[in-house]
Short mmCIF file of C-alpha atoms in Angstrom, two decimals:
data_model
loop_
_atom_site.label_atom_id
_atom_site.label_comp_id
_atom_site.label_asym_id
_atom_site.label_seq_id
_atom_site.Cartn_x
_atom_site.Cartn_y
_atom_site.Cartn_z
CA UNK A 1 188.09 104.77 88.74
CA UNK A 2 191.11 106.73 89.87
CA UNK A 3 190.81 110.33 91.11
CA UNK A 4 192.43 112.88 88.96
CA UNK A 5 194.21 116.01 89.51
CA UNK A 6 195.74 119.34 87.44
CA UNK A 7 198.95 119.98 88.54
CA UNK A 8 199.98 122.38 85.67
CA UNK A 9 198.60 124.67 83.38
CA UNK A 10 200.12 126.77 80.39
CA UNK A 11 198.78 129.04 78.22
CA UNK A 12 200.04 131.50 74.89
CA UNK A 13 198.87 135.14 74.49
CA UNK A 14 195.24 134.79 72.38
CA UNK A 15 195.69 136.64 69.46
CA UNK A 16 197.76 137.30 66.10
CA UNK A 17 200.58 134.72 65.85
CA UNK A 18 203.39 134.44 63.27
CA UNK A 19 204.12 130.85 64.94
CA UNK A 20 202.65 127.65 63.59
CA UNK A 21 200.42 125.79 65.39
CA UNK A 22 203.08 123.08 66.23
CA UNK A 23 204.92 126.02 67.81
CA UNK A 24 202.17 127.49 70.07
CA UNK A 25 201.28 124.31 71.27
CA UNK A 26 204.71 123.24 71.94
CA UNK A 27 205.15 126.60 74.19
CA UNK A 28 202.10 126.15 76.23
CA UNK A 29 202.91 122.61 76.81
CA UNK A 30 206.03 123.45 78.08
CA UNK A 31 204.45 126.30 80.42
CA UNK A 32 202.14 123.45 81.94
CA UNK A 33 204.94 121.33 82.23
CA UNK A 34 207.33 123.62 84.17
CA UNK A 35 203.85 124.67 86.47
CA UNK A 36 203.51 121.56 87.60
CA UNK A 37 207.40 120.78 87.93
CA UNK A 38 207.09 117.05 86.57
CA UNK A 39 210.06 115.09 84.73
CA UNK A 40 208.57 115.25 81.45
CA UNK A 41 209.83 111.85 80.95
CA UNK A 42 206.78 110.90 83.35
CA UNK A 43 204.41 112.16 80.58
CA UNK A 44 202.91 109.24 79.28
CA UNK A 45 200.69 110.11 76.76
CA UNK A 46 199.15 113.34 75.20
CA UNK A 47 195.86 114.51 73.64
CA UNK A 48 195.87 117.79 71.39
CA UNK A 49 192.52 119.35 70.31
CA UNK A 50 192.96 121.09 66.87
CA UNK A 51 190.42 121.83 64.08
CA UNK A 52 191.75 123.43 61.27
CA UNK A 53 195.43 122.21 61.18
CA UNK A 54 195.11 121.13 57.04
CA UNK A 55 194.61 124.97 56.82
CA UNK A 56 198.29 125.35 57.48
CA UNK A 57 198.71 122.34 54.96
CA UNK A 58 200.15 120.19 58.34
CA UNK A 59 198.29 117.01 59.26
CA UNK A 60 199.79 114.70 62.43
CA UNK A 61 200.62 117.22 64.64
CA UNK A 62 200.89 115.29 67.76
CA UNK A 63 204.62 113.94 67.02
CA UNK A 64 205.76 116.95 65.75
CA UNK A 65 204.93 118.70 69.27
CA UNK A 66 206.49 115.65 71.20
CA UNK A 67 209.67 115.81 69.11
CA UNK A 68 209.90 119.47 70.04
CA UNK A 69 209.40 118.92 73.69
CA UNK A 70 212.32 116.56 73.78
CA UNK A 71 209.77 113.17 74.54
CA UNK A 72 209.17 111.69 71.00
CA UNK A 73 208.62 108.10 72.19
CA UNK A 74 205.60 109.68 74.31
CA UNK A 75 202.35 109.01 71.83
CA UNK A 76 200.10 111.84 71.05
CA UNK A 77 196.33 112.10 69.65
CA UNK A 78 195.20 115.09 68.04
CA UNK A 79 191.25 114.89 68.47
CA UNK A 80 188.72 117.27 66.17
CA UNK A 81 185.31 117.76 67.46
CA UNK A 82 185.24 121.49 65.94
CA UNK A 83 184.96 124.16 68.84
CA UNK A 84 184.86 121.29 71.22
CA UNK A 85 188.05 119.92 70.22
CA UNK A 86 190.51 120.57 73.51
CA UNK A 87 187.72 119.78 75.53
CA UNK A 88 187.46 116.17 74.16
CA UNK A 89 191.11 116.20 74.66
CA UNK A 90 191.04 116.96 78.34
CA UNK A 91 188.35 114.50 78.66
CA UNK A 92 190.00 111.83 76.92
CA UNK A 93 193.26 112.65 79.09
CA UNK A 94 191.00 111.98 82.00
CA UNK A 95 189.78 108.59 81.46
CA UNK A 96 193.46 107.85 80.46
CA UNK A 97 194.60 108.39 84.23
CA UNK A 98 191.47 107.84 86.09
CA UNK A 99 191.36 104.29 83.88
CA UNK A 100 194.65 103.58 85.26
CA UNK A 101 196.36 103.77 82.37
CA UNK A 102 198.65 106.34 82.80
CA UNK A 103 199.68 108.38 85.92
CA UNK A 104 200.81 111.67 83.95
CA UNK A 105 199.22 112.73 80.74
CA UNK A 106 199.78 116.27 79.04
CA UNK A 107 196.22 117.56 77.19
CA UNK A 108 195.46 120.93 75.19
CA UNK A 109 194.76 122.20 72.07
CA UNK A 110 195.77 124.55 69.68
CA UNK A 111 194.50 126.80 66.71
CA UNK A 112 196.35 129.11 64.23
CA UNK A 113 193.86 130.71 61.78
CA UNK A 114 195.16 133.91 61.49
CA UNK A 115 196.93 133.67 58.08
CA UNK A 116 193.69 133.08 56.34
CA UNK A 117 191.50 136.14 54.91
CA UNK A 118 188.25 136.61 56.44
CA UNK A 119 186.45 135.08 53.13
CA UNK A 120 188.68 131.84 53.51
CA UNK A 121 188.56 131.52 57.40
CA UNK A 122 184.44 131.85 57.00
CA UNK A 123 184.44 129.60 54.43
CA UNK A 124 186.46 127.17 56.60
CA UNK A 125 184.52 127.11 60.10
CA UNK A 126 181.50 126.61 57.65
CA UNK A 127 182.87 123.00 57.21
CA UNK A 128 182.39 122.24 60.85
CA UNK A 129 178.38 122.66 60.32
CA UNK A 130 176.68 120.21 57.84
CA UNK A 131 177.94 121.46 55.15
CA UNK A 132 175.81 119.50 52.84
CA UNK A 133 172.21 121.44 54.69
CA UNK A 134 173.75 124.38 56.05
CA UNK A 135 177.44 125.82 55.22
CA UNK A 136 176.10 124.19 51.34
CA UNK A 137 172.90 126.65 51.86
CA UNK A 138 175.44 129.79 52.14
CA UNK A 139 175.06 129.84 56.27
CA UNK A 140 178.21 131.00 58.09
CA UNK A 141 178.95 129.89 61.71
CA UNK A 142 177.53 133.27 62.81
CA UNK A 143 174.44 132.71 60.73
CA UNK A 144 173.90 129.36 62.49
CA UNK A 145 173.74 130.79 65.80
CA UNK A 146 171.74 133.85 64.33
CA UNK A 147 169.38 131.56 63.55
CA UNK A 148 169.05 130.28 66.87
CA UNK A 149 169.03 133.62 68.26
CA UNK A 150 165.70 134.68 66.35
CA UNK A 151 164.38 131.20 67.13
CA UNK A 152 164.90 132.58 71.17
CA UNK A 153 163.83 136.35 70.43
CA UNK A 154 160.34 134.66 69.14
CA UNK A 155 159.98 132.26 71.86
CA UNK A 156 160.81 134.65 74.66
CA UNK A 157 160.90 138.26 73.30
CA UNK A 158 164.45 138.88 74.48
CA UNK A 159 166.04 141.62 72.37
CA UNK A 160 168.99 142.64 70.27
CA UNK A 161 170.14 145.27 73.51
CA UNK A 162 169.80 141.93 75.80
CA UNK A 163 172.81 140.06 73.59
CA UNK A 164 174.83 143.57 73.60
CA UNK A 165 175.12 143.45 77.53
CA UNK A 166 176.62 139.76 77.16
CA UNK A 167 179.61 141.22 74.84
CA UNK A 168 179.72 144.47 77.06
CA UNK A 169 180.14 142.02 79.96
CA UNK A 170 182.78 139.57 78.70
CA UNK A 171 184.69 142.70 77.22
CA UNK A 172 184.72 144.13 81.00
CA UNK A 173 186.47 140.63 82.15
CA UNK A 174 188.71 140.78 79.70
CA UNK A 175 190.32 143.79 80.42
CA UNK A 176 191.70 142.25 83.44
CA UNK A 177 193.08 139.31 81.40
CA UNK A 178 196.76 139.68 80.38
CA UNK A 179 196.44 136.82 77.61
CA UNK A 180 193.12 138.22 76.11
CA UNK A 181 192.53 139.07 72.48
CA UNK A 182 190.51 141.86 72.59
CA UNK A 183 191.10 143.65 76.32
CA UNK A 184 189.34 146.83 75.48
CA UNK A 185 185.82 147.88 77.20
CA UNK A 186 182.68 148.39 74.64
CA UNK A 187 179.31 150.63 74.93
CA UNK A 188 175.96 149.64 74.27
CA UNK A 189 176.69 152.12 71.80
CA UNK A 190 179.26 150.22 70.17
CA UNK A 191 177.64 146.91 70.03
CA UNK A 192 174.36 148.49 68.50
CA UNK A 193 176.37 150.17 66.02
CA UNK A 194 178.20 147.49 64.72
CA UNK A 195 177.83 145.93 61.36
CA UNK A 196 175.52 143.39 60.95
CA UNK A 197 177.35 140.04 60.36
CA UNK A 198 174.45 137.55 59.99
CA UNK A 199 171.09 139.32 61.42
CA UNK A 200 170.37 139.58 64.40
CA UNK A 201 173.67 139.02 65.20
CA UNK A 202 176.11 142.04 64.56
CA UNK A 203 180.09 141.76 64.84
CA UNK A 204 180.43 142.85 68.59
CA UNK A 205 178.22 139.49 68.87
CA UNK A 206 180.90 137.42 67.71
CA UNK A 207 183.87 135.94 69.00
CA UNK A 208 186.95 136.94 66.93
CA UNK A 209 189.26 134.44 64.83
CA UNK A 210 191.99 134.04 67.11
CA UNK A 211 195.37 132.17 67.41
CA UNK A 212 196.63 130.37 70.65
CA UNK A 213 197.15 127.58 72.65
CA UNK A 214 196.35 126.31 76.12
CA UNK A 215 197.51 122.96 78.35
CA UNK A 216 197.52 121.09 81.54
CA UNK A 217 199.02 118.42 83.15
CA UNK A 218 196.66 115.70 84.68
CA UNK A 219 197.98 113.38 87.53
CA UNK A 220 196.84 110.88 90.16
CA UNK A 221 196.07 112.58 93.45
CA UNK A 222 199.31 110.60 94.89
CA UNK A 223 201.57 112.56 92.33
CA UNK A 224 199.96 115.85 92.84
CA UNK A 225 200.27 115.88 96.40
CA UNK A 226 204.21 115.12 96.02
CA UNK A 227 204.43 117.85 93.71
CA UNK A 228 202.25 120.73 93.93
CA UNK A 229 200.25 122.56 97.51
CA UNK A 230 197.38 123.78 94.94
CA UNK A 231 196.07 120.56 93.34
CA UNK A 232 192.56 121.19 91.52
CA UNK A 233 190.31 117.89 91.53
CA UNK A 234 188.15 116.99 88.27
CA UNK A 235 185.17 116.42 90.11
CA UNK A 236 183.18 115.52 86.82
CA UNK A 237 184.06 115.19 83.23
CA UNK A 238 181.17 114.40 80.95
CA UNK A 239 180.72 114.70 76.77
CA UNK A 240 177.28 114.53 75.12
CA UNK A 241 176.09 114.87 71.64
CA UNK A 242 172.94 116.15 70.01
CA UNK A 243 171.15 116.19 66.59
CA UNK A 244 173.60 117.66 64.28
CA UNK A 245 171.85 119.83 62.00
CA UNK A 246 169.51 122.67 63.36
CA UNK A 247 166.44 121.83 60.72
CA UNK A 248 166.46 118.25 62.13
CA UNK A 249 166.21 119.34 66.18
CA UNK A 250 162.94 120.12 67.39
CA UNK A 251 163.65 123.55 69.59
CA UNK A 252 166.20 126.31 68.07
CA UNK A 253 166.48 127.33 71.84
CA UNK A 254 168.11 124.54 73.55
CA UNK A 255 170.93 122.43 72.87
CA UNK A 256 170.15 119.07 74.40
CA UNK A 257 173.85 118.04 74.50
CA UNK A 258 174.52 120.51 76.90
CA UNK A 259 171.66 119.62 79.11
CA UNK A 260 172.97 115.84 79.39
CA UNK A 261 176.60 116.89 79.33
CA UNK A 262 175.80 119.48 82.41
CA UNK A 263 173.71 117.07 84.25
CA UNK A 264 176.08 114.34 84.23
CA UNK A 265 179.44 116.32 85.11
CA UNK A 266 177.27 117.64 87.95
CA UNK A 267 175.93 114.33 89.20
CA UNK A 268 179.76 112.83 88.99
CA UNK A 269 180.83 115.34 91.16
CA UNK A 270 177.41 115.57 93.45
CA UNK A 271 177.30 118.97 93.12
CA UNK A 272 174.09 121.67 92.40
CA UNK A 273 173.95 124.88 90.82
CA UNK A 274 174.32 126.45 94.34
CA UNK A 275 177.89 124.40 95.62
CA UNK A 276 179.70 126.08 92.07
CA UNK A 277 181.03 129.75 91.82
CA UNK A 278 181.27 130.43 88.51
CA UNK A 279 181.26 129.34 84.92
CA UNK A 280 183.21 129.06 81.35
CA UNK A 281 181.08 128.68 78.99
CA UNK A 282 181.14 128.77 75.41
CA UNK A 283 179.83 132.09 73.94
CA UNK A 284 180.99 131.64 70.53
CA UNK A 285 178.46 134.29 70.04
CA UNK A 286 176.39 135.97 72.83
CA UNK A 287 172.98 134.44 72.22
CA UNK A 288 175.26 131.06 72.99
CA UNK A 289 176.15 132.40 76.62
CA UNK A 290 172.50 132.88 77.29
CA UNK A 291 171.23 129.56 75.92
CA UNK A 292 174.11 127.98 77.76
CA UNK A 293 173.00 129.33 81.06
CA UNK A 294 169.59 127.90 80.76
CA UNK A 295 170.75 124.42 79.30
CA UNK A 296 173.08 124.07 82.01
CA UNK A 297 170.13 125.04 85.25
CA UNK A 298 171.89 128.26 85.99
CA UNK A 299 168.28 130.14 84.95
CA UNK A 300 165.05 129.41 84.05
CA UNK A 301 163.96 129.13 80.21
CA UNK A 302 163.79 132.40 78.65
CA UNK A 303 165.42 134.21 82.24
CA UNK A 304 169.29 134.22 80.67
CA UNK A 305 168.40 136.89 78.57
CA UNK A 306 168.29 139.47 81.53
CA UNK A 307 171.35 137.64 83.35
CA UNK A 308 173.77 140.12 81.83
CA UNK A 309 171.41 143.18 81.86
CA UNK A 310 170.85 142.89 85.60
CA UNK A 311 174.66 142.04 86.49
CA UNK A 312 173.88 138.68 87.66
CA UNK A 313 176.76 136.98 85.56
CA UNK A 314 179.38 139.49 86.32
CA UNK A 315 182.29 138.80 88.66
CA UNK A 316 180.98 139.36 92.00
CA UNK A 317 177.48 138.96 90.74
CA UNK A 318 175.42 135.83 91.93
CA UNK A 319 176.10 133.61 88.95
CA UNK A 320 179.96 134.60 87.04
CA UNK A 321 180.26 133.98 84.16
CA UNK A 322 183.28 133.87 81.85
CA UNK A 323 185.22 135.75 84.03
CA UNK A 324 187.95 135.36 81.68
CA UNK A 325 186.30 137.72 78.73
CA UNK A 326 184.83 133.96 77.44
CA UNK A 327 185.31 133.30 73.56
CA UNK A 328 184.05 136.89 73.36
CA UNK A 329 186.55 138.64 74.34
CA UNK A 330 189.55 136.49 75.47
CA UNK A 331 189.00 135.23 71.59
CA UNK A 332 188.81 131.45 70.25
CA UNK A 333 191.44 129.90 69.31
CA UNK A 334 188.91 127.02 68.19
CA UNK A 335 190.92 123.68 68.93
CA UNK A 336 192.22 125.57 72.04
CA UNK A 337 189.48 126.86 73.83
CA UNK A 338 188.10 123.99 75.49
CA UNK A 339 191.59 123.81 77.43
CA UNK A 340 191.98 127.34 77.65
CA UNK A 341 188.81 127.42 79.93
CA UNK A 342 190.05 124.83 81.68
CA UNK A 343 193.41 127.19 82.66
CA UNK A 344 191.18 130.03 83.68
CA UNK A 345 189.24 127.98 86.06
CA UNK A 346 192.41 126.37 87.60
CA UNK A 347 193.94 130.23 87.69
CA UNK A 348 190.62 131.30 89.55
CA UNK A 349 190.75 128.42 91.74
CA UNK A 350 194.54 129.35 93.20
CA UNK A 351 193.36 132.77 93.42
CA UNK A 352 195.50 133.91 90.75
CA UNK A 353 193.11 135.61 88.81
CA UNK A 354 193.95 138.97 89.26
CA UNK A 355 191.21 141.76 88.84
CA UNK A 356 188.94 139.22 87.37
CA UNK A 357 188.81 137.11 90.45
CA UNK A 358 185.67 135.40 91.70
CA UNK A 359 186.13 135.90 95.25
CA UNK A 360 186.60 132.69 97.26
CA UNK A 361 186.36 130.71 94.32
CA UNK A 362 186.34 126.79 95.44
CA UNK A 363 184.68 125.47 92.09
CA UNK A 364 184.16 126.19 88.59
CA UNK A 365 182.74 124.60 85.83
CA UNK A 366 183.66 124.79 82.10
CA UNK A 367 181.00 124.42 78.97
CA UNK A 368 183.00 123.66 75.62
CA UNK A 369 180.62 123.27 72.09
CA UNK A 370 181.67 121.75 68.73
CA UNK A 371 179.64 123.53 66.50
CA UNK A 372 175.85 124.08 67.05
CA UNK A 373 176.14 121.73 70.03
CA UNK A 374 176.72 118.29 68.00
CA UNK A 375 179.65 117.60 70.78
CA UNK A 376 179.44 119.08 74.56
CA UNK A 377 181.65 118.83 77.14
CA UNK A 378 181.43 119.99 80.31
CA UNK A 379 184.22 119.98 83.36
CA UNK A 380 183.37 120.75 87.02
CA UNK A 381 186.68 121.25 89.29
CA UNK A 382 187.28 121.54 92.47
CA UNK A 383 189.77 123.14 95.20
CA UNK A 384 189.95 120.65 98.51
CA UNK A 385 191.72 122.03 101.48
CA UNK B 1 172.82 91.76 45.05
CA UNK B 2 174.80 91.24 48.13
CA UNK B 3 173.54 88.92 50.72
CA UNK B 4 176.75 88.62 52.86
CA UNK B 5 175.48 89.72 55.98
CA UNK B 6 179.13 91.71 56.69
CA UNK B 7 178.53 94.14 53.16
CA UNK B 8 177.30 97.53 54.17
CA UNK B 9 173.99 98.10 52.78
CA UNK B 10 173.23 101.50 50.34
CA UNK B 11 171.12 103.88 51.92
CA UNK B 12 167.53 104.09 50.31
CA UNK B 13 168.60 107.22 48.93
CA UNK B 14 172.09 108.54 48.66
CA UNK B 15 172.42 112.47 48.82
CA UNK B 16 173.81 112.67 45.05
CA UNK B 17 170.28 110.98 44.38
CA UNK B 18 168.59 113.84 46.79
CA UNK B 19 170.32 116.26 44.71
CA UNK B 20 169.56 114.84 41.23
CA UNK B 21 165.83 114.65 42.33
CA UNK B 22 165.76 118.23 43.71
CA UNK B 23 167.11 119.22 40.21
CA UNK B 24 163.99 117.50 39.19
CA UNK B 25 162.13 119.68 41.58
CA UNK B 26 161.41 116.91 43.77
CA UNK B 27 162.55 117.11 47.76
CA UNK B 28 162.82 113.39 48.65
CA UNK B 29 163.90 112.38 51.74
CA UNK B 30 163.13 109.47 54.67
CA UNK B 31 160.01 108.07 56.63
CA UNK B 32 160.07 106.13 59.69
CA UNK B 33 157.74 103.37 58.87
CA UNK B 34 157.28 102.77 62.81
CA UNK B 35 156.68 105.76 63.86
CA UNK B 36 156.15 108.15 60.96
CA UNK B 37 159.38 110.40 62.03
CA UNK B 38 160.25 112.33 58.98
CA UNK B 39 163.92 113.75 58.32
CA UNK B 40 165.25 115.46 54.98
CA UNK B 41 169.10 114.52 56.32
CA UNK B 42 170.49 110.99 55.75
CA UNK B 43 169.25 107.91 58.21
CA UNK B 44 169.61 104.64 58.17
CA UNK B 45 167.81 104.23 61.85
CA UNK B 46 165.12 106.44 63.30
CA UNK B 47 166.30 108.77 66.03
CA UNK B 48 163.25 109.07 67.44
CA UNK B 49 162.13 105.11 67.97
CA UNK B 50 165.41 103.85 66.96
CA UNK B 51 164.02 101.41 63.99
CA UNK B 52 165.30 100.75 60.93
CA UNK B 53 162.38 99.98 59.11
CA UNK B 54 162.30 103.17 56.70
CA UNK B 55 161.14 104.68 53.12
CA UNK B 56 161.68 107.27 51.04
CA UNK B 57 159.04 109.59 50.64
CA UNK B 58 158.60 112.70 48.46
CA UNK B 59 157.81 115.64 50.49
CA UNK B 60 155.90 118.94 49.48
CA UNK B 61 158.13 121.97 47.89
CA UNK B 62 155.94 124.50 49.97
CA UNK B 63 156.61 125.34 53.60
CA UNK B 64 156.74 128.15 55.89
CA UNK B 65 160.17 129.73 57.49
CA UNK B 66 160.68 129.11 60.88
CA UNK B 67 163.92 130.75 61.89
CA UNK B 68 166.30 132.78 59.37
CA UNK B 69 169.45 134.58 59.38
CA UNK B 70 170.36 137.15 56.77
CA UNK B 71 173.94 136.59 55.36
CA UNK B 72 175.68 139.80 54.80
CA UNK B 73 179.05 138.33 55.06
CA UNK B 74 179.03 134.62 53.32
CA UNK B 75 181.50 132.01 52.50
CA UNK B 76 183.26 131.15 48.77
CA UNK B 77 180.26 129.59 47.24
CA UNK B 78 177.98 132.55 48.06
CA UNK B 79 180.02 135.11 47.94
CA UNK B 80 178.02 136.88 45.10
CA UNK B 81 174.66 136.33 46.37
CA UNK B 82 174.46 138.62 49.52
CA UNK B 83 172.55 139.76 50.98
CA UNK B 84 170.37 136.32 51.24
CA UNK B 85 168.42 134.68 53.90
CA UNK B 86 169.68 131.07 55.21
CA UNK B 87 166.24 129.55 57.01
CA UNK B 88 164.36 126.41 58.55
CA UNK B 89 161.51 125.90 56.82
CA UNK B 90 158.72 123.64 58.00
CA UNK B 91 157.53 121.99 54.84
CA UNK B 92 153.38 122.06 54.41
CA UNK B 93 153.91 117.85 54.20
CA UNK B 94 157.16 116.99 55.32
CA UNK B 95 159.73 117.44 57.77
CA UNK B 96 161.71 120.71 58.51
CA UNK B 97 164.96 121.55 56.25
CA UNK B 98 167.40 124.10 55.55
CA UNK B 99 167.50 126.15 52.55
CA UNK B 100 168.06 129.80 51.34
CA UNK B 101 165.92 132.78 49.87
CA UNK B 102 167.81 135.28 47.57
CA UNK B 103 167.55 138.84 47.47
CA UNK B 104 166.52 139.42 51.49
CA UNK B 105 168.50 142.27 52.89
CA UNK B 106 166.40 143.41 55.80
CA UNK B 107 164.06 141.56 58.26
CA UNK B 108 160.88 142.95 57.13
CA UNK B 109 161.25 141.43 54.14
CA UNK B 110 160.95 138.27 55.56
CA UNK B 111 158.71 137.77 58.61
CA UNK B 112 158.98 134.72 60.69
CA UNK B 113 155.90 132.46 58.99
CA UNK B 114 156.54 133.26 55.58
CA UNK B 115 155.49 131.57 52.92
CA UNK B 116 158.10 130.03 50.34
CA UNK B 117 158.54 127.44 47.84
CA UNK B 118 161.12 125.20 46.25
CA UNK B 119 162.94 126.57 42.96
CA UNK B 120 165.43 124.51 41.40
CA UNK B 121 168.34 126.63 40.13
CA UNK B 122 171.90 125.93 38.82
CA UNK B 123 173.38 127.80 42.32
CA UNK B 124 174.35 125.54 45.03
CA UNK B 125 172.36 124.89 47.94
CA UNK B 126 168.39 124.31 48.07
CA UNK B 127 167.12 127.64 46.99
CA UNK B 128 163.54 128.57 48.47
CA UNK B 129 161.67 132.07 46.74
CA UNK B 130 158.95 133.82 48.62
CA UNK B 131 155.55 133.01 47.68
#
């Protein structure tokens, strides 16, 4: 297997866009191509994440994007693993380069849902659950994570205030992120006073519906050394699954796929928790960041809830989590999120993250979850001097 | 009956069959004959022991709420039901199942551990009511 580097990154701002998914993905891809400085004809394949393309009445996005990029002969594949779609696309792009099939590939993801009203968007998102048993029993996506949250409260005695501190921290980080969807500080009172969406989760526990796209160019180290002084190595890339429905799981307070994908990515990278300078984890809801931080091994069981309260996960804390603002405040364009996490880690490792920069960051890890963990993708990225 | 080994076998009970049984007030799912694992969701292989020797089984229709949420914002099918609870329920004799419980507006109305019973309805999903 060959080493794989990230040689270029691109992203749109996250938020509401008038442009269609195909246009957003093309913009982010072109930004990554220009950042990498590759000749577009060097790109031998493309892998994109997208979950709700049919909401725009458009399937088969790949060739539309490649045509707009002026490389229509390059084969493109859209992958769907719900909110982990882009992480999955990056993993398969990685395998394409690592396996020797292509020397340069384009990876990324895109989502556009803001043209849907809240009721329609809530309904579409519930299709990502086990619809017969979960969505079909009236459970929304916030509802699934709320059910996990109540299980966590019951087991570990955590509180709604503990969750609120995750939201406050991620909003604070997003203020320094020029592409973030929600760039404003929030207070404990704001969170606790926000409307219940799915008890015990409130509006400020939840990520927004965002539009956006993000992309990266992957290449062999030989090509990377020719075109960039700051290649970032993909040191670990791993996926795992979990039992699809919450009711079939033994424990509501853990996502087994995160444990497996996290350990596999870290083993491949030959690193431990202490070797990782920061994480971008899948905080679609505040409880999700806490559960992830325990499943990834950053904190012991039941101790993740106090980490944000105590400042351990702040930029400048012992284990910074979601310096970008996370899904919570940077935003969550579903099929783009896994690629956006990669963009953040590369910016951090290049030292280009401005007011949210993790000092001296040499290695970062991403964690991208589809639905309630039916799919999990983890990447460990490192800079080498 | 098909005997060609390449012809796909129908499951012991289909989701349509499960829904028809629910209309008659019966919760029918799967039981692994090898290790006894039971599941309401479709399966052709036991996820615990990976064996395929399964049977269908009628579970009890009463159970205990393990965790739940109160949906104040719902999807289209449940627009007129809010507020209600979506719950994970441990059946008294059977596996855990998902279901919904009408007329729940605050946590005090449904403490974890509440007893519930399955009630057939024309409404969508699998409705349980507090005992």
